[in-house]
Amino acid sequence: MLIRFTVENFLSFNQRIDFNMIASDDTHHSHHIVKGDSDESIGLLRTSIIYGANASGKSNLIKAMKFARDFIVDGDENKKNINLNNFKLDKTCYTKPSRFEFEFRNQDKQYAYGFLVDKHEIHEEWLFEIGINTEIPIYERAGKKYNFDNFNHEFFSNLSEDTKNSIRYEAENTRKSLLFLTSSSKERDIKDFKSLEPIYEWFNDVLTIIFPKSTPILPISSQSFQGSLSKFLESLDLGIKKITTNEIDLDEYNEIPSALKDEIKKNFPYREAEENIKNEIYIPGLKCVISKAKDETDKFMVLNLSPVRLDKENNEVPFEILEESDGTQRLIDLFPMLTHLARGNAVYIIDEIERSLHSLLIKKLFDYFLNKTENTTSNSQLIATTHEVYLLDIKDIFRKDEIWFVEKDKHGQSVLYSLANTDVENLDLATGYLNGRFGAIPFIKNLKSLGWREEK
């Protein structure tokens, strides 16, 4: 679970900003909080929504998370300049490194991992185990110098001296533009050293970031995806009775380019299947499910989804997904996320979650995640940016500490703040937001001052 994300000197964020999922003392909607098993664990929120005007920086917050996540998982792909976008309205930022840090909970432990980076090299990198009052170093890096604190952390227990020496050697020879976490987990093969894998896998497998036009490959975490999707769509009163599928051999399916077919086969499965869970993936851009054949041929199969409606004689009529509205297609695209969230150990961050969706459907999405019985005990999180003021019905949907605002100050830098610990219980939040009570709304100049003339 995400505890905190901080960023400095990236896109519209000049000074360091802090976005966190730490629960306040508010007792409202207590089932929105997940508490860890140890005394050092922090109560974490299962959801947050982030508001802001266009160009305020709310999407830049998600872009900052995406840049850091991808840099950790994939490294510097061209092995030359790092594709970093500094804050441009302050010249001192041009030569100053950018800072990124994630605090997160994984396998009942809490960690802080971060780095300082410019367009050419890593200046600092660090990994700590953290608690409410504790901070235990695992390793620190400053330039080419590494400190593993004499390998005292339990991560390094039972390692031979030869392995420790190999780790030191590999660390010191990690190129200056690559993170050691990335190197040790992806590019290096240090015998018997798998300690950092859970940290790397949190970024690779747990943290998923979705933009309006992105087409991520989503794991299907349901024993009966077809049946679950049918029930979900039927419950939304969209007129869809059920979902049927048509199975086709991937090699014979001409709608998918050959290069993408090769990528699917190479990387499948994208996450290890748990016991009794079919290993399948859903590709939103293609509106289809990919799975391994049920026989022993090891073939890959494409399952085309087909919504079924009833005509006036109560006969079933199949439709193509592309015949459905953009909103219905968007719901189908998001459903694998909901099933994955229900099983736990998933963090989804979505920019502009309201795209193509009616406000009532967005509310149902959050209600499904937060209040459906099997979801209320999951340790998953759903974080989203939105313009949808209907969601600001605080007593009905969200806690105060789950609502965040982003706006730009007079210097053009984005600032971020939440409603946690504020006195707004008796305020109509939607009206207050639109009236500028909390900032984070567009400032529209008087049209006459722009020299525009009214039509007569």
CSV table of C-alpha atoms in Angstrom, one decimal:
chain,number,residue,atom,x,y,z
A,1,MET,CA,0.0,0.0,0.0
A,2,LEU,CA,1.2,3.5,-0.7
A,3,ILE,CA,1.9,5.6,2.4
A,4,ARG,CA,3.4,8.7,0.9
A,5,PHE,CA,4.8,10.1,-2.3
A,6,THR,CA,7.0,13.2,-2.4
A,7,VAL,CA,8.4,15.1,-5.5
A,8,GLU,CA,10.5,18.2,-6.0
A,9,ASN,CA,11.7,20.0,-9.1
A,10,PHE,CA,9.6,18.1,-11.6
A,11,LEU,CA,7.2,19.6,-14.1
A,12,SER,CA,5.0,22.2,-12.2
A,13,PHE,CA,6.3,21.1,-8.8
A,14,ASN,CA,9.2,23.4,-7.7
A,15,GLN,CA,9.3,23.0,-3.9
A,16,ARG,CA,8.9,19.6,-2.3
A,17,ILE,CA,5.2,18.5,-2.1
A,18,ASP,CA,3.8,15.6,0.0
A,19,PHE,CA,0.8,13.4,-1.1
A,20,ASN,CA,0.0,10.8,1.6
A,21,MET,CA,-2.6,8.1,2.3
A,22,ILE,CA,-2.2,8.3,6.1
A,23,ALA,CA,-5.5,8.2,7.9
A,24,SER,CA,-6.4,11.0,10.3
A,25,ASP,CA,-8.2,10.6,13.6
A,26,ASP,CA,-11.6,11.0,11.8
A,27,THR,CA,-13.9,8.2,12.8
A,28,HIS,CA,-16.2,8.5,9.7
A,29,HIS,CA,-16.1,5.5,7.3
A,30,SER,CA,-13.7,3.6,9.5
A,31,HIS,CA,-13.8,0.7,7.0
A,32,HIS,CA,-11.9,2.9,4.6
A,33,ILE,CA,-8.8,2.4,6.8
A,34,VAL,CA,-6.4,-0.5,6.7
A,35,LYS,CA,-4.2,-1.1,9.8
A,36,GLY,CA,-1.1,-3.1,9.8
A,37,ASP,CA,-0.4,-6.0,12.1
A,38,SER,CA,2.5,-4.4,14.0
A,39,ASP,CA,2.7,-1.6,16.5
A,40,GLU,CA,4.9,0.3,14.0
A,41,SER,CA,2.2,0.2,11.3
A,42,ILE,CA,0.4,3.3,10.2
A,43,GLY,CA,-3.4,3.4,9.5
A,44,LEU,CA,-3.7,3.8,5.7
A,45,LEU,CA,-6.6,5.0,3.5
A,46,ARG,CA,-8.0,2.8,0.8
A,47,THR,CA,-8.9,5.7,-1.5
A,48,SER,CA,-8.3,9.3,-2.3
A,49,ILE,CA,-9.5,11.8,-5.0
A,50,ILE,CA,-7.6,14.8,-6.2
A,51,TYR,CA,-9.2,17.9,-7.5
A,52,GLY,CA,-7.8,20.8,-9.5
A,53,ALA,CA,-8.4,23.1,-12.4
A,54,ASN,CA,-7.1,22.4,-15.9
A,55,ALA,CA,-3.3,23.0,-15.9
A,56,SER,CA,-3.2,23.2,-12.0
A,57,GLY,CA,-0.8,20.2,-11.8
A,58,LYS,CA,-3.0,17.3,-10.7
A,59,SER,CA,-2.1,15.3,-13.8
A,60,ASN,CA,1.6,16.3,-13.2
A,61,LEU,CA,1.4,14.7,-9.8
A,62,ILE,CA,0.4,11.4,-11.5
A,63,LYS,CA,3.1,12.0,-14.2
A,64,ALA,CA,5.7,12.4,-11.5
A,65,MET,CA,4.6,9.0,-10.0
A,66,LYS,CA,4.7,7.4,-13.4
A,67,PHE,CA,8.2,8.8,-14.2
A,68,ALA,CA,9.6,7.5,-11.0
A,69,ARG,CA,7.9,4.2,-11.2
A,70,ASP,CA,9.0,3.6,-14.8
A,71,PHE,CA,12.6,4.7,-14.1
A,72,ILE,CA,12.7,2.2,-11.2
A,73,VAL,CA,11.2,-0.6,-13.2
A,74,ASP,CA,12.8,-0.1,-16.6
A,75,GLY,CA,15.8,2.1,-16.0
A,76,ASP,CA,17.3,4.5,-18.5
A,77,GLU,CA,16.3,2.8,-21.7
A,78,ASN,CA,18.7,4.7,-24.1
A,79,LYS,CA,21.6,4.7,-21.6
A,80,LYS,CA,22.3,8.4,-22.4
A,81,ASN,CA,20.3,11.4,-21.2
A,82,ILE,CA,17.5,10.7,-18.7
A,83,ASN,CA,14.2,12.1,-19.9
A,84,LEU,CA,13.6,14.4,-16.9
A,85,ASN,CA,11.5,17.6,-17.0
A,86,ASN,CA,12.6,20.1,-14.4
A,87,PHE,CA,10.5,23.0,-13.1
A,88,LYS,CA,11.1,25.7,-15.8
A,89,LEU,CA,9.9,28.9,-14.1
A,90,ASP,CA,12.9,29.1,-11.7
A,91,LYS,CA,16.4,29.1,-13.3
A,92,THR,CA,18.0,27.6,-10.2
A,93,CYS,CA,16.1,24.4,-10.9
A,94,TYR,CA,17.9,23.9,-14.2
A,95,THR,CA,21.0,22.6,-12.5
A,96,LYS,CA,19.4,21.1,-9.4
A,97,PRO,CA,18.5,17.4,-9.3
A,98,SER,CA,14.9,16.3,-9.0
A,99,ARG,CA,13.8,14.3,-5.9
A,100,PHE,CA,11.3,11.4,-5.8
A,101,GLU,CA,10.4,9.2,-2.8
A,102,PHE,CA,7.8,6.5,-2.2
A,103,GLU,CA,6.9,5.3,1.3
A,104,PHE,CA,4.9,2.0,1.1
A,105,ARG,CA,3.8,-1.1,3.0
A,106,ASN,CA,4.7,-4.5,1.5
A,107,GLN,CA,4.6,-7.9,3.2
A,108,ASP,CA,3.7,-6.3,6.5
A,109,LYS,CA,6.8,-4.1,6.5
A,110,GLN,CA,7.1,-0.4,5.7
A,111,TYR,CA,9.8,1.1,3.5
A,112,ALA,CA,11.0,4.5,2.2
A,113,TYR,CA,12.7,4.3,-1.2
A,114,GLY,CA,13.8,7.4,-3.1
A,115,PHE,CA,16.5,9.0,-5.3
A,116,LEU,CA,17.9,12.3,-6.5
A,117,VAL,CA,18.5,12.5,-10.2
A,118,ASP,CA,19.3,15.0,-13.0
A,119,LYS,CA,19.4,14.4,-16.8
A,120,HIS,CA,22.7,12.6,-16.6
A,121,GLU,CA,23.1,10.7,-13.3
A,122,ILE,CA,21.9,9.5,-10.0
A,123,HIS,CA,23.1,11.8,-7.2
A,124,GLU,CA,21.6,9.9,-4.3
A,125,GLU,CA,19.6,6.7,-3.7
A,126,TRP,CA,18.3,5.3,-0.4
A,127,LEU,CA,16.2,2.5,1.0
A,128,PHE,CA,15.0,2.4,4.6
A,129,GLU,CA,12.7,0.2,6.7
A,130,ILE,CA,10.5,2.6,8.5
A,131,GLY,CA,7.9,2.7,11.4
A,132,ILE,CA,6.1,5.3,13.4
A,133,ASN,CA,9.2,6.0,15.4
A,134,THR,CA,11.9,4.0,13.6
A,135,GLU,CA,14.1,4.4,10.5
A,136,ILE,CA,16.5,1.5,9.8
A,137,PRO,CA,18.9,2.0,6.8
A,138,ILE,CA,19.1,-0.9,4.3
A,139,TYR,CA,21.5,0.9,1.9
A,140,GLU,CA,22.4,4.4,0.9
A,141,ARG,CA,24.2,5.7,-2.2
A,142,ALA,CA,25.9,9.1,-2.8
A,143,GLY,CA,27.4,9.2,-6.3
A,144,LYS,CA,29.5,6.1,-6.6
A,145,LYS,CA,29.8,5.5,-2.9
A,146,TYR,CA,27.5,3.0,-1.2
A,147,ASN,CA,26.8,2.3,2.4
A,148,PHE,CA,25.1,-1.1,3.3
A,149,ASP,CA,25.5,-0.4,7.0
A,150,ASN,CA,27.7,-3.4,7.3
A,151,PHE,CA,24.9,-5.6,6.0
A,152,ASN,CA,23.2,-5.5,9.4
A,153,HIS,CA,19.6,-5.4,8.1
A,154,GLU,CA,17.7,-8.7,8.0
A,155,PHE,CA,17.6,-8.3,4.2
A,156,PHE,CA,21.2,-9.5,4.2
A,157,SER,CA,21.0,-12.2,6.8
A,158,ASN,CA,22.6,-15.6,5.9
A,159,LEU,CA,24.6,-14.1,3.0
A,160,SER,CA,28.2,-15.3,2.7
A,161,GLU,CA,31.1,-12.9,2.7
A,162,ASP,CA,31.7,-13.7,-1.0
A,163,THR,CA,28.1,-12.7,-1.8
A,164,LYS,CA,28.5,-9.4,0.2
A,165,ASN,CA,31.7,-8.7,-1.6
A,166,SER,CA,29.8,-9.3,-4.9
A,167,ILE,CA,27.1,-6.9,-3.9
A,168,ARG,CA,29.6,-4.2,-3.1
A,169,TYR,CA,31.4,-4.8,-6.4
A,170,GLU,CA,28.1,-4.7,-8.4
A,171,ALA,CA,26.9,-1.6,-6.6
A,172,GLU,CA,30.1,0.3,-7.3
A,173,ASN,CA,30.0,-0.7,-10.9
A,174,THR,CA,26.4,0.2,-11.5
A,175,ARG,CA,26.5,2.9,-14.1
A,176,LYS,CA,25.8,6.4,-12.9
A,177,SER,CA,22.5,6.8,-14.8
A,178,LEU,CA,21.0,3.6,-13.4
A,179,LEU,CA,19.4,2.9,-10.0
A,180,PHE,CA,21.0,0.1,-7.9
A,181,LEU,CA,17.5,-1.2,-7.2
A,182,THR,CA,16.9,-1.6,-10.9
A,183,SER,CA,20.4,-3.0,-11.6
A,184,SER,CA,20.2,-5.6,-8.8
A,185,SER,CA,16.7,-6.7,-9.7
A,186,LYS,CA,16.8,-6.5,-13.5
A,187,GLU,CA,20.2,-6.3,-15.1
A,188,ARG,CA,22.5,-8.0,-12.6
A,189,ASP,CA,22.6,-11.6,-11.6
A,190,ILE,CA,24.2,-11.7,-8.1
A,191,LYS,CA,24.2,-15.3,-6.9
A,192,ASP,CA,22.1,-15.9,-3.8
A,193,PHE,CA,21.1,-12.2,-3.6
A,194,LYS,CA,17.3,-11.9,-4.0
A,195,SER,CA,16.7,-9.7,-1.0
A,196,LEU,CA,15.6,-6.6,-3.0
A,197,GLU,CA,13.1,-8.4,-5.2
A,198,PRO,CA,10.1,-7.6,-3.0
A,199,ILE,CA,10.9,-3.9,-3.2
A,200,TYR,CA,11.3,-4.0,-7.0
A,201,GLU,CA,8.2,-6.1,-7.4
A,202,TRP,CA,6.1,-3.6,-5.5
A,203,PHE,CA,6.8,-1.1,-8.2
A,204,ASN,CA,6.6,-3.6,-11.0
A,205,ASP,CA,3.5,-5.6,-9.9
A,206,VAL,CA,1.6,-3.7,-7.3
A,207,LEU,CA,1.7,-0.1,-8.5
A,208,THR,CA,-0.3,0.5,-11.7
A,209,ILE,CA,-0.8,4.0,-13.1
A,210,ILE,CA,-3.4,4.7,-15.8
A,211,PHE,CA,-3.8,7.8,-18.0
A,212,PRO,CA,-6.9,8.6,-20.1
A,213,LYS,CA,-5.2,7.5,-23.4
A,214,SER,CA,-3.0,4.8,-22.0
A,215,THR,CA,-3.7,1.1,-22.8
A,216,PRO,CA,-2.2,-0.9,-19.9
A,217,ILE,CA,-2.3,-4.6,-19.9
A,218,LEU,CA,-4.4,-5.6,-16.9
A,219,PRO,CA,-4.3,-8.9,-15.1
A,220,ILE,CA,-7.6,-10.7,-14.7
A,221,SER,CA,-8.0,-11.6,-11.0
A,222,SER,CA,-11.3,-13.5,-11.1
A,223,GLN,CA,-12.2,-17.2,-11.3
A,224,SER,CA,-15.1,-16.3,-13.5
A,225,PHE,CA,-14.3,-13.0,-15.2
A,226,GLN,CA,-17.1,-13.4,-17.8
A,227,GLY,CA,-19.7,-14.1,-15.1
A,228,SER,CA,-18.5,-11.4,-12.8
A,229,LEU,CA,-18.4,-8.8,-15.5
A,230,SER,CA,-22.0,-9.8,-16.6
A,231,LYS,CA,-23.3,-9.3,-13.0
A,232,PHE,CA,-21.4,-6.0,-12.7
A,233,LEU,CA,-22.8,-4.5,-15.9
A,234,GLU,CA,-26.3,-5.8,-15.2
A,235,SER,CA,-26.2,-4.1,-11.7
A,236,LEU,CA,-25.6,-0.7,-13.3
A,237,ASP,CA,-28.9,-0.8,-15.3
A,238,LEU,CA,-27.1,-0.3,-18.7
A,239,GLY,CA,-29.5,-2.7,-20.5
A,240,ILE,CA,-26.8,-5.4,-20.8
A,241,LYS,CA,-28.1,-8.8,-19.8
A,242,LYS,CA,-24.8,-10.6,-19.9
A,243,ILE,CA,-21.4,-10.9,-21.6
A,244,THR,CA,-20.6,-13.8,-24.0
A,245,THR,CA,-17.2,-14.6,-25.5
A,246,ASN,CA,-15.9,-15.9,-28.8
A,247,GLU,CA,-12.6,-17.8,-28.6
A,248,ILE,CA,-10.0,-17.4,-31.4
A,249,ASP,CA,-6.4,-18.6,-31.8
A,250,LEU,CA,-4.1,-15.7,-31.2
A,251,ASP,CA,-2.0,-16.6,-34.2
A,252,GLU,CA,-5.1,-16.5,-36.4
A,253,TYR,CA,-6.4,-13.2,-35.0
A,254,ASN,CA,-5.6,-10.5,-37.5
A,255,GLU,CA,-6.8,-7.6,-35.4
A,256,ILE,CA,-3.6,-7.8,-33.3
A,257,PRO,CA,-0.3,-6.7,-35.0
A,258,SER,CA,2.4,-9.4,-35.1
A,259,ALA,CA,4.8,-7.4,-33.0
A,260,LEU,CA,2.2,-7.1,-30.2
A,261,LYS,CA,1.5,-10.8,-30.4
A,262,ASP,CA,5.2,-11.5,-29.9
A,263,GLU,CA,5.3,-9.2,-26.9
A,264,ILE,CA,2.2,-10.9,-25.4
A,265,LYS,CA,3.8,-14.3,-25.7
A,266,LYS,CA,7.2,-13.1,-24.4
A,267,ASN,CA,5.8,-11.5,-21.2
A,268,PHE,CA,2.9,-13.8,-20.4
A,269,PRO,CA,2.0,-14.3,-17.6
A,270,TYR,CA,2.3,-10.7,-16.5
A,271,ARG,CA,1.8,-11.6,-12.9
A,272,GLU,CA,2.0,-15.0,-11.3
A,273,ALA,CA,-1.4,-16.7,-11.1
A,274,GLU,CA,-2.5,-17.7,-7.6
A,275,GLU,CA,-4.0,-21.0,-6.8
A,276,ASN,CA,-7.4,-21.6,-8.5
A,277,ILE,CA,-7.2,-18.2,-10.4
A,278,LYS,CA,-7.0,-18.4,-14.2
A,279,ASN,CA,-4.1,-16.5,-15.6
A,280,GLU,CA,-5.5,-14.1,-18.1
A,281,ILE,CA,-5.0,-10.5,-19.2
A,282,TYR,CA,-7.3,-7.8,-20.6
A,283,ILE,CA,-6.0,-5.3,-23.1
A,284,PRO,CA,-8.3,-2.2,-23.1
A,285,GLY,CA,-7.1,-0.9,-26.4
A,286,LEU,CA,-8.0,-4.2,-28.1
A,287,LYS,CA,-11.2,-4.9,-26.1
A,288,CYS,CA,-10.3,-8.5,-25.6
A,289,VAL,CA,-9.0,-11.1,-23.1
A,290,ILE,CA,-5.8,-13.2,-23.8
A,291,SER,CA,-5.4,-16.5,-22.1
A,292,LYS,CA,-3.5,-19.8,-22.4
A,293,ALA,CA,-5.4,-22.6,-24.1
A,294,LYS,CA,-7.1,-25.0,-21.6
A,295,ASP,CA,-5.5,-28.0,-23.4
A,296,GLU,CA,-1.8,-29.0,-23.5
A,297,THR,CA,-1.0,-27.2,-26.7
A,298,ASP,CA,0.3,-24.0,-25.0
A,299,LYS,CA,-1.6,-21.9,-27.5
A,300,PHE,CA,-2.7,-18.4,-26.7
A,301,MET,CA,-6.3,-17.7,-27.2
A,302,VAL,CA,-8.2,-14.4,-27.8
A,303,LEU,CA,-11.6,-14.1,-26.1
A,304,ASN,CA,-13.7,-11.4,-27.8
A,305,LEU,CA,-16.2,-10.0,-25.4
A,306,SER,CA,-19.8,-9.5,-26.7
A,307,PRO,CA,-22.5,-7.6,-24.7
A,308,VAL,CA,-25.9,-9.2,-25.0
A,309,ARG,CA,-29.2,-7.2,-24.8
A,310,LEU,CA,-32.8,-8.2,-25.0
A,311,ASP,CA,-35.1,-7.1,-27.7
A,312,LYS,CA,-38.8,-6.3,-27.2
A,313,GLU,CA,-39.7,-10.0,-27.6
A,314,ASN,CA,-37.2,-10.8,-24.9
A,315,ASN,CA,-34.8,-12.4,-27.4
A,316,GLU,CA,-31.0,-12.2,-26.8
A,317,VAL,CA,-29.2,-9.9,-29.3
A,318,PRO,CA,-25.4,-9.9,-29.2
A,319,PHE,CA,-23.5,-6.6,-29.9
A,320,GLU,CA,-19.9,-5.7,-30.6
A,321,ILE,CA,-18.2,-3.8,-27.7
A,322,LEU,CA,-17.4,-1.0,-30.1
A,323,GLU,CA,-21.1,-0.6,-30.7
A,324,GLU,CA,-21.5,0.3,-27.0
A,325,SER,CA,-21.2,3.9,-25.7
A,326,ASP,CA,-17.8,5.2,-24.7
A,327,GLY,CA,-19.0,5.1,-21.0
A,328,THR,CA,-19.9,1.4,-21.2
A,329,GLN,CA,-16.6,0.6,-22.9
A,330,ARG,CA,-14.8,2.5,-20.2
A,331,LEU,CA,-16.5,0.5,-17.4
A,332,ILE,CA,-15.5,-2.7,-19.1
A,333,ASP,CA,-12.0,-1.5,-19.4
A,334,LEU,CA,-11.9,-0.7,-15.6
A,335,PHE,CA,-13.5,-3.9,-14.4
A,336,PRO,CA,-10.3,-6.0,-14.3
A,337,MET,CA,-8.9,-3.3,-12.0
A,338,LEU,CA,-11.9,-3.7,-9.7
A,339,THR,CA,-11.4,-7.5,-9.5
A,340,HIS,CA,-7.7,-7.1,-8.9
A,341,LEU,CA,-8.4,-4.5,-6.1
A,342,ALA,CA,-10.8,-6.9,-4.5
A,343,ARG,CA,-8.1,-9.5,-4.1
A,344,GLY,CA,-5.8,-7.1,-2.3
A,345,ASN,CA,-2.2,-6.0,-2.7
A,346,ALA,CA,-2.8,-3.6,-5.5
A,347,VAL,CA,-2.5,0.1,-5.9
A,348,TYR,CA,-4.2,1.8,-8.9
A,349,ILE,CA,-3.7,5.4,-9.7
A,350,ILE,CA,-6.0,6.8,-12.4
A,351,ASP,CA,-5.8,10.2,-14.0
A,352,GLU,CA,-9.2,11.7,-15.0
A,353,ILE,CA,-11.3,8.7,-13.8
A,354,GLU,CA,-14.5,10.5,-14.9
A,355,ARG,CA,-13.6,10.3,-18.6
A,356,SER,CA,-16.7,9.2,-20.6
A,357,LEU,CA,-18.5,8.2,-17.3
A,358,HIS,CA,-21.7,9.7,-15.9
A,359,SER,CA,-21.3,11.1,-12.3
A,360,LEU,CA,-23.6,8.4,-10.9
A,361,LEU,CA,-21.5,5.6,-12.5
A,362,ILE,CA,-18.3,7.1,-11.0
A,363,LYS,CA,-20.0,7.0,-7.6
A,364,LYS,CA,-21.0,3.4,-8.2
A,365,LEU,CA,-17.4,2.5,-9.1
A,366,PHE,CA,-16.1,3.9,-5.7
A,367,ASP,CA,-19.0,2.4,-3.9
A,368,TYR,CA,-18.3,-1.0,-5.4
A,369,PHE,CA,-14.6,-0.8,-4.3
A,370,LEU,CA,-15.2,0.7,-0.9
A,371,ASN,CA,-18.4,-1.0,0.3
A,372,LYS,CA,-18.8,-4.3,-1.4
A,373,THR,CA,-18.4,-6.9,1.3
A,374,GLU,CA,-15.5,-8.8,-0.2
A,375,ASN,CA,-13.6,-5.6,-0.8
A,376,THR,CA,-13.8,-4.0,2.6
A,377,THR,CA,-11.0,-6.1,4.1
A,378,SER,CA,-8.6,-5.8,1.1
A,379,ASN,CA,-5.3,-4.0,1.4
A,380,SER,CA,-5.7,-2.3,-2.0
A,381,GLN,CA,-5.9,1.4,-2.9
A,382,LEU,CA,-7.7,3.3,-5.6
A,383,ILE,CA,-6.4,6.9,-6.1
A,384,ALA,CA,-7.8,9.2,-8.9
A,385,THR,CA,-7.8,12.7,-10.2
A,386,THR,CA,-11.2,14.1,-11.2
A,387,HIS,CA,-13.2,17.3,-12.0
A,388,GLU,CA,-16.4,15.6,-10.9
A,389,VAL,CA,-17.8,17.7,-8.1
A,390,TYR,CA,-20.7,15.3,-7.4
A,391,LEU,CA,-18.2,13.1,-5.5
A,392,LEU,CA,-17.8,15.9,-3.0
A,393,ASP,CA,-20.8,14.6,-1.0
A,394,ILE,CA,-18.4,13.9,1.9
A,395,LYS,CA,-20.8,12.2,4.3
A,396,ASP,CA,-22.1,9.8,1.6
A,397,ILE,CA,-18.9,8.7,-0.1
A,398,PHE,CA,-15.5,10.0,1.2
A,399,ARG,CA,-13.7,11.0,4.4
A,400,LYS,CA,-12.2,14.5,4.7
A,401,ASP,CA,-8.7,13.1,4.6
A,402,GLU,CA,-9.4,11.3,1.3
A,403,ILE,CA,-10.0,14.6,-0.6
A,404,TRP,CA,-7.1,16.6,-2.0
A,405,PHE,CA,-6.8,19.8,-4.0
A,406,VAL,CA,-4.0,21.0,-6.4
A,407,GLU,CA,-3.6,24.6,-7.5
A,408,LYS,CA,-0.9,26.9,-8.8
A,409,ASP,CA,0.4,29.9,-6.8
A,410,LYS,CA,1.5,33.3,-8.2
A,411,HIS,CA,4.9,31.8,-9.2
A,412,GLY,CA,3.4,29.1,-11.4
A,413,GLN,CA,4.3,26.2,-9.0
A,414,SER,CA,1.7,23.6,-8.0
A,415,VAL,CA,0.8,23.3,-4.3
A,416,LEU,CA,-1.1,20.3,-2.8
A,417,TYR,CA,-3.3,20.1,0.3
A,418,SER,CA,-6.0,18.0,1.8
A,419,LEU,CA,-9.2,18.5,3.8
A,420,ALA,CA,-7.8,16.4,6.7
A,421,ASN,CA,-8.3,18.0,10.1
A,422,THR,CA,-10.4,20.9,8.7
A,423,ASP,CA,-13.8,22.0,10.0
A,424,VAL,CA,-16.1,21.5,7.0
A,425,GLU,CA,-18.7,19.0,8.4
A,426,ASN,CA,-21.6,21.4,7.9
A,427,LEU,CA,-20.4,22.8,4.6
A,428,ASP,CA,-21.8,21.9,1.2
A,429,LEU,CA,-18.5,20.8,-0.3
A,430,ALA,CA,-19.5,20.9,-3.9
A,431,THR,CA,-20.9,24.4,-3.6
A,432,GLY,CA,-17.9,25.5,-1.6
A,433,TYR,CA,-15.5,24.1,-4.1
A,434,LEU,CA,-17.2,25.8,-7.1
A,435,ASN,CA,-17.3,29.1,-5.2
A,436,GLY,CA,-13.6,28.9,-4.6
A,437,ARG,CA,-13.7,28.1,-0.9
A,438,PHE,CA,-10.9,25.6,-1.3
A,439,GLY,CA,-9.1,27.1,-4.4
A,440,ALA,CA,-8.2,24.6,-7.1
A,441,ILE,CA,-10.8,26.0,-9.6
A,442,PRO,CA,-10.2,27.9,-12.9
A,443,PHE,CA,-9.8,31.6,-12.7
A,444,ILE,CA,-11.8,33.1,-15.7
A,445,LYS,CA,-11.1,36.7,-16.5
A,446,ASN,CA,-13.9,39.2,-17.3
A,447,LEU,CA,-14.5,38.7,-21.0
A,448,LYS,CA,-14.7,42.5,-21.5
A,449,SER,CA,-11.2,42.9,-20.3
A,450,LEU,CA,-10.1,40.6,-23.1
A,451,GLY,CA,-11.5,43.0,-25.7
A,452,TRP,CA,-14.3,40.6,-26.7
A,453,ARG,CA,-17.5,42.3,-27.8
A,454,GLU,CA,-21.0,41.0,-27.2
A,455,GLU,CA,-23.1,40.1,-30.2
A,456,LYS,CA,-26.0,42.6,-30.9
